[in-house]
mmCIF file of C-alpha atoms in Angstrom:
data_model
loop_
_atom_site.group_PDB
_atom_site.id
_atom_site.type_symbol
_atom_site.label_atom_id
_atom_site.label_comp_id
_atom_site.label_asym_id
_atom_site.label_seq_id
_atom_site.Cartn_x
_atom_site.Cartn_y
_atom_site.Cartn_z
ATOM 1 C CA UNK A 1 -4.883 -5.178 15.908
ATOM 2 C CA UNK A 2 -8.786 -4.460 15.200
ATOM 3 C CA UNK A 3 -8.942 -3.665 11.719
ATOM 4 C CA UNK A 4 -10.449 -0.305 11.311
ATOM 5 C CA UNK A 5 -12.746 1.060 8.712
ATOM 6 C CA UNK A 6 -11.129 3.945 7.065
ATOM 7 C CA UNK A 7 -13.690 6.927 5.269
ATOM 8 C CA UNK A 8 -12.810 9.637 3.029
ATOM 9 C CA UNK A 9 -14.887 12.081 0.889
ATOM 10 C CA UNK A 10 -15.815 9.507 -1.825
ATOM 11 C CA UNK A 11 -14.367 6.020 -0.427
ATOM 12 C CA UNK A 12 -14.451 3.593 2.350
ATOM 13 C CA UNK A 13 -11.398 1.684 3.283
ATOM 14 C CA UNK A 14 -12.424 -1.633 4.985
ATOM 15 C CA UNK A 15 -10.603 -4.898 5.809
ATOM 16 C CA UNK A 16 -11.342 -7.253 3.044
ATOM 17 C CA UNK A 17 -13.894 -10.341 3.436
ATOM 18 C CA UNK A 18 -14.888 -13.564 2.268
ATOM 19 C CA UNK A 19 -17.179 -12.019 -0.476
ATOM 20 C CA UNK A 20 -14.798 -9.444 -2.243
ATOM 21 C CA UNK A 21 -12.925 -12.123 -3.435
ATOM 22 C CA UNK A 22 -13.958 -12.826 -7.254
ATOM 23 C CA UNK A 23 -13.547 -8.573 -7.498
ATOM 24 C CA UNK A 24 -10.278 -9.378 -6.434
ATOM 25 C CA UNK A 25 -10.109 -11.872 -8.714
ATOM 26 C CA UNK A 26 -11.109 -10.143 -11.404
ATOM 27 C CA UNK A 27 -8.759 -6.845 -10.783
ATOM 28 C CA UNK A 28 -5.597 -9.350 -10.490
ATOM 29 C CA UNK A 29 -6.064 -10.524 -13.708
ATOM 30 C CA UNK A 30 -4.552 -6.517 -15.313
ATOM 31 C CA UNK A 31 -1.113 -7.058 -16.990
ATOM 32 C CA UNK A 32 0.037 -4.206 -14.983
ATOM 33 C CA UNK A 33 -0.849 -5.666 -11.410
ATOM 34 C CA UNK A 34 0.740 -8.723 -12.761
ATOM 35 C CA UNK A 35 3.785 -7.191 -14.264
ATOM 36 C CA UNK A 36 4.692 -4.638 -11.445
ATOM 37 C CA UNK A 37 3.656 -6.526 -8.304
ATOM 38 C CA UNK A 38 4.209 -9.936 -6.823
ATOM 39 C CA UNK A 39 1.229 -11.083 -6.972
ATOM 40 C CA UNK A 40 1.151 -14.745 -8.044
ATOM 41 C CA UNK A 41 1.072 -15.395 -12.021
ATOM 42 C CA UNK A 42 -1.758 -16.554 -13.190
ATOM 43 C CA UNK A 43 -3.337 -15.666 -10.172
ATOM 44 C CA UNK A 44 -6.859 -17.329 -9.737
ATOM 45 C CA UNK A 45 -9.875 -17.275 -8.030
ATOM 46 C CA UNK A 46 -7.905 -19.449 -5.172
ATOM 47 C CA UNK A 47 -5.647 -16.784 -4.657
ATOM 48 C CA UNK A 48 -8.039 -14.418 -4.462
ATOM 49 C CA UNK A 49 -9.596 -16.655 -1.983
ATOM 50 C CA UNK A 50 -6.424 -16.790 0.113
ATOM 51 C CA UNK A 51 -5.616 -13.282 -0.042
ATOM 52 C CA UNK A 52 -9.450 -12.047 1.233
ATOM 53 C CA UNK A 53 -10.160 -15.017 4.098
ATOM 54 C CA UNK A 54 -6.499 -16.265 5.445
ATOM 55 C CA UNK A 55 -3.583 -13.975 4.265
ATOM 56 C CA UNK A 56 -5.240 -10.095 5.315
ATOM 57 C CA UNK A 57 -7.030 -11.250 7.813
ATOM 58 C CA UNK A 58 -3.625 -12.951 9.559
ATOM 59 C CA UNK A 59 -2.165 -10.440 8.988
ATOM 60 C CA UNK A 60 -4.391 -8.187 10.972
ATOM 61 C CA UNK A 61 -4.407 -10.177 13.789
ATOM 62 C CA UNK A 62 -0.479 -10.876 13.746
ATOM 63 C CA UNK A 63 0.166 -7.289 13.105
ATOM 64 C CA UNK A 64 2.328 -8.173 9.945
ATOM 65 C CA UNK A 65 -0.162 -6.564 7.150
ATOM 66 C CA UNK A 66 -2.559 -4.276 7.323
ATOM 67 C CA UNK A 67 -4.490 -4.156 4.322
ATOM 68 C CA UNK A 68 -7.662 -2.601 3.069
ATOM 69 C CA UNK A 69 -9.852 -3.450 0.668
ATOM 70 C CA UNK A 70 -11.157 0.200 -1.125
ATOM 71 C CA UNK A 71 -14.340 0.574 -2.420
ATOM 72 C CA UNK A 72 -16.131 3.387 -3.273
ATOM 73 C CA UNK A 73 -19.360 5.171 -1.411
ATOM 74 C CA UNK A 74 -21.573 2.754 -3.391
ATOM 75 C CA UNK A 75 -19.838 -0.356 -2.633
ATOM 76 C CA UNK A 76 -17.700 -0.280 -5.957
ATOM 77 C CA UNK A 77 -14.022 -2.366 -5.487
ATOM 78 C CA UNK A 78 -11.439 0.274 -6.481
ATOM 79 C CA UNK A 79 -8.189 -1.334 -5.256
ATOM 80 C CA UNK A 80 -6.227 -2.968 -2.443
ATOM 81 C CA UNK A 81 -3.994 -0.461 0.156
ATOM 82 C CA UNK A 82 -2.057 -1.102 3.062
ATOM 83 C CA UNK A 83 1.292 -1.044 5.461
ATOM 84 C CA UNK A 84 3.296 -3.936 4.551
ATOM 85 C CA UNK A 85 6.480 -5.044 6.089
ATOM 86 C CA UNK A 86 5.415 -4.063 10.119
ATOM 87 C CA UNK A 87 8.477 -5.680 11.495
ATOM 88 C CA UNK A 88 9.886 -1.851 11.908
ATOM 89 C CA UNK A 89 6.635 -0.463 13.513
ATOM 90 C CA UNK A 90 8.150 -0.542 16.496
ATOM 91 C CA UNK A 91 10.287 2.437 18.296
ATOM 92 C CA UNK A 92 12.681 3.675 17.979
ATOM 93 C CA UNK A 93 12.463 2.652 13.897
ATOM 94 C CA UNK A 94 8.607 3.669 13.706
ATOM 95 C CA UNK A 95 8.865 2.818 10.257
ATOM 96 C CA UNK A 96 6.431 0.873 7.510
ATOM 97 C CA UNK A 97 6.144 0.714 3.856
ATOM 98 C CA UNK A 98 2.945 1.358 1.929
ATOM 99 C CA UNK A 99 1.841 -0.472 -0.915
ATOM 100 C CA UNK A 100 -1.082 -0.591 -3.157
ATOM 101 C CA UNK A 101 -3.242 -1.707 -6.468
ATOM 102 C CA UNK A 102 -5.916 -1.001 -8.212
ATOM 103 C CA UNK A 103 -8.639 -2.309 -10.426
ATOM 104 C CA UNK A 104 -7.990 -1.123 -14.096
ATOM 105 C CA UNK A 105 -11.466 -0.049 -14.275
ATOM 106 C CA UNK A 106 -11.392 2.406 -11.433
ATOM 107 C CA UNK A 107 -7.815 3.944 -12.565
ATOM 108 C CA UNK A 108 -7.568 7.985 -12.992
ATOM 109 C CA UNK A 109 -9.932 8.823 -10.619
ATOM 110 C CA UNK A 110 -7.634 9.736 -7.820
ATOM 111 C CA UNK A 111 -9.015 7.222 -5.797
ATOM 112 C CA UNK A 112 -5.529 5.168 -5.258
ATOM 113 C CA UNK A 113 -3.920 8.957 -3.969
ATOM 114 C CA UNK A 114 -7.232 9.381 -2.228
ATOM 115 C CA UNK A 115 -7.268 6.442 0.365
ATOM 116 C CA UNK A 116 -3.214 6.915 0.000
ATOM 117 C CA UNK A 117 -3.602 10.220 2.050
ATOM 118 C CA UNK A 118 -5.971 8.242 4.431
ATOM 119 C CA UNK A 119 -3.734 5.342 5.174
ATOM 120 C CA UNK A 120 -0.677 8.093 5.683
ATOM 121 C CA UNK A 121 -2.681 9.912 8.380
ATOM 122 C CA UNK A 122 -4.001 6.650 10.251
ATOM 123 C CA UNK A 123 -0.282 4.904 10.327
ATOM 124 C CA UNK A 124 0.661 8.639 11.585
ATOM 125 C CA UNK A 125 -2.150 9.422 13.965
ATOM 126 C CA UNK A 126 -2.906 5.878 15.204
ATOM 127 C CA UNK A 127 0.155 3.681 14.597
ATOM 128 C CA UNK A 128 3.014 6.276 15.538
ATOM 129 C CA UNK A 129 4.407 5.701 12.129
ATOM 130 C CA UNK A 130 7.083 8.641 12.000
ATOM 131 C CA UNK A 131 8.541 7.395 8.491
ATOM 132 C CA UNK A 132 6.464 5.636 5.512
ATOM 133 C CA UNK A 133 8.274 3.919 2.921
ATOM 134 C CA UNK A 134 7.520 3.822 -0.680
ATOM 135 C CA UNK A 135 8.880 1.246 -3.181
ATOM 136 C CA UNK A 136 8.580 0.222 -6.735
ATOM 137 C CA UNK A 137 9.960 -1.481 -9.375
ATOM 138 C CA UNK A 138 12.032 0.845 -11.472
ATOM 139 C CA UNK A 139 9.864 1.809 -14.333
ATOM 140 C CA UNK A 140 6.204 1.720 -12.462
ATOM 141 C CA UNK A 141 5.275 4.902 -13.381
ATOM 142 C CA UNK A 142 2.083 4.734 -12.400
ATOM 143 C CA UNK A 143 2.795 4.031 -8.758
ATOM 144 C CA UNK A 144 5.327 6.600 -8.578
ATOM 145 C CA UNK A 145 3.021 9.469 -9.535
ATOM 146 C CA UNK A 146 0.810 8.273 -6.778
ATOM 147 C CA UNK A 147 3.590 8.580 -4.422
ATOM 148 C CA UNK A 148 4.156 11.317 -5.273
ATOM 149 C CA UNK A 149 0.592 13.013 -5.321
ATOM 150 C CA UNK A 150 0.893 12.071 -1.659
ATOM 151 C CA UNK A 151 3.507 13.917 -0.863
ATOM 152 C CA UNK A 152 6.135 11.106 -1.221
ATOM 153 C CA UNK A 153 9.592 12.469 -1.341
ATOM 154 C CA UNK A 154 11.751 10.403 -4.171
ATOM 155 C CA UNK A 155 14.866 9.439 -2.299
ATOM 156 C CA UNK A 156 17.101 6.965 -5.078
ATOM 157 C CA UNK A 157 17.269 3.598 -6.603
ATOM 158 C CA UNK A 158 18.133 0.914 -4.413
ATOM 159 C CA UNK A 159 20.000 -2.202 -6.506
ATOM 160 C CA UNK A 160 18.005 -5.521 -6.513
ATOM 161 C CA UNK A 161 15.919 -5.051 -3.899
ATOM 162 C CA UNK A 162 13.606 -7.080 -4.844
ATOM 163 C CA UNK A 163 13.104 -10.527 -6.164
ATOM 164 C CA UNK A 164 9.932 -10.746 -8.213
ATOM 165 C CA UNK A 165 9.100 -13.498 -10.718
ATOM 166 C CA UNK A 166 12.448 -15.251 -9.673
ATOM 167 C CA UNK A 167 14.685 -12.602 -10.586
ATOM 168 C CA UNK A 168 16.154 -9.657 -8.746
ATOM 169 C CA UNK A 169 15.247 -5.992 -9.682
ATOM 170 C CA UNK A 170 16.072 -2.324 -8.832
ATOM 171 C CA UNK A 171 13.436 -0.757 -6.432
ATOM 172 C CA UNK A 172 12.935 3.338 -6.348
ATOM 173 C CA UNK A 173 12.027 4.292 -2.921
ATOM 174 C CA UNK A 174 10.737 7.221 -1.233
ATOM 175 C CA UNK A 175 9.291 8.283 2.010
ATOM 176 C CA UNK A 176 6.105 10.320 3.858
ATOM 177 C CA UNK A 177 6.892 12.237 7.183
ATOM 178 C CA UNK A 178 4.757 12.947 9.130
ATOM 179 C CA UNK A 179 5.692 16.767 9.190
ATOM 180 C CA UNK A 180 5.330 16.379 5.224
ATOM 181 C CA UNK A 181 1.083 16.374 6.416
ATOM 182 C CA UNK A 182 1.143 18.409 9.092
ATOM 183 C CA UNK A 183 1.363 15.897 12.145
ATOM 184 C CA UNK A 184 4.170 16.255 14.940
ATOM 185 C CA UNK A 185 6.261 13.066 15.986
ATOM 186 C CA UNK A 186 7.403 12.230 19.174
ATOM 187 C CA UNK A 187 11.085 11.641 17.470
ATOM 188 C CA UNK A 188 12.810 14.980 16.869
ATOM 189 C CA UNK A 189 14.293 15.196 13.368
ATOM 190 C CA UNK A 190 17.057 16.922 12.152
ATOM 191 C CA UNK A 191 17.752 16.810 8.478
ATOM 192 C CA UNK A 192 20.833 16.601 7.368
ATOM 193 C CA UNK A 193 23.113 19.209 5.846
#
């Protein structure tokens, strides 16, 4: 896919390049982005490096990862967003999972919820997603009151789920409609009883 560039009210969601990478850098060095994603540990400026010129761009253009670098109207690196896990993008599943970061020093702004809302609509409008997952690590507060903010509907706690730092955890995971924004779907959907 051609990665688009994403705009909201106060951000600009762009696929991430060569030169982001020591913000990057920087960001991934948080305890929290360390501690509640699986990003590598101690993750340095070579990772950084990876992620920005081989593993987002790849992924782009083997439709496995769309990510986004967000920055702010002045050019200011707020976070990283995008669909992970595409290999359900197709019908009749129309189904990817969101994920997301961002820079300590941009936290409690709204921005995260902000270009959230903006990725939703796109993978909705553009993709035909018709269900986007949420997950976290049980305990990640802080991503779960994004979720949440976006309209993220809390569905349960799904048992080791994920491996991260070599051992197995409990996820919580939660999903967007599109009917939960105010698009239609192609896919009829009857809730059940």
């Amino acid at each position: 896919m051609q990665p688009p560039t994403l705009t909201t009210e106060r951000l600009v969601l762009r696929p991430l390049e060569p030169g982001d990478a020591e913000a990057v850098h920087r960001a991934c060095q948080d305890a929290d982005i360390l501690r509640w994603t699986t990003v590598p540990n101690p993750y340095r400026l070579k990772h950084a490096e990876e992620f920005v010129g081989v593993i987002s761009p790849a992924g782009w253009s083997g439709d496995t990862l769309y990510n986004f670098g967000v920055f702010t109207a002045d050019g200011t690196f707020v976070g990283s967003m995008g669909l992970v896990d595409l290999t359900r993008l197709a019908a009749p599943e129309r189904r990817a999972e969101l994920g997301f970061w961002t820079d300590p020093r941009q936290r409690g702004h709204g921005y995260t919820t902000e270009a959230a809302r903006a990725v939703a609509r796109w993978s909705f409008r553009e993709l035909g997603v018709e269900r986007l997952e949420w997950l976290a690590e049980v305990g990640n507060e802080a991503s779960r009151a994004v979720a949440r903010s976006v309209g993220f509907v809390m569905e349960g706690t799904q048992r080791a789920r994920m491996v991260n730092a070599g051992v197995r955890r409990d996820v919580w995971v939660a999903a967007l409609l599109p009917q939960d924004l105010g698009i239609p779907t192609r896919t009829p959907y009857r809730p059940g009883d």
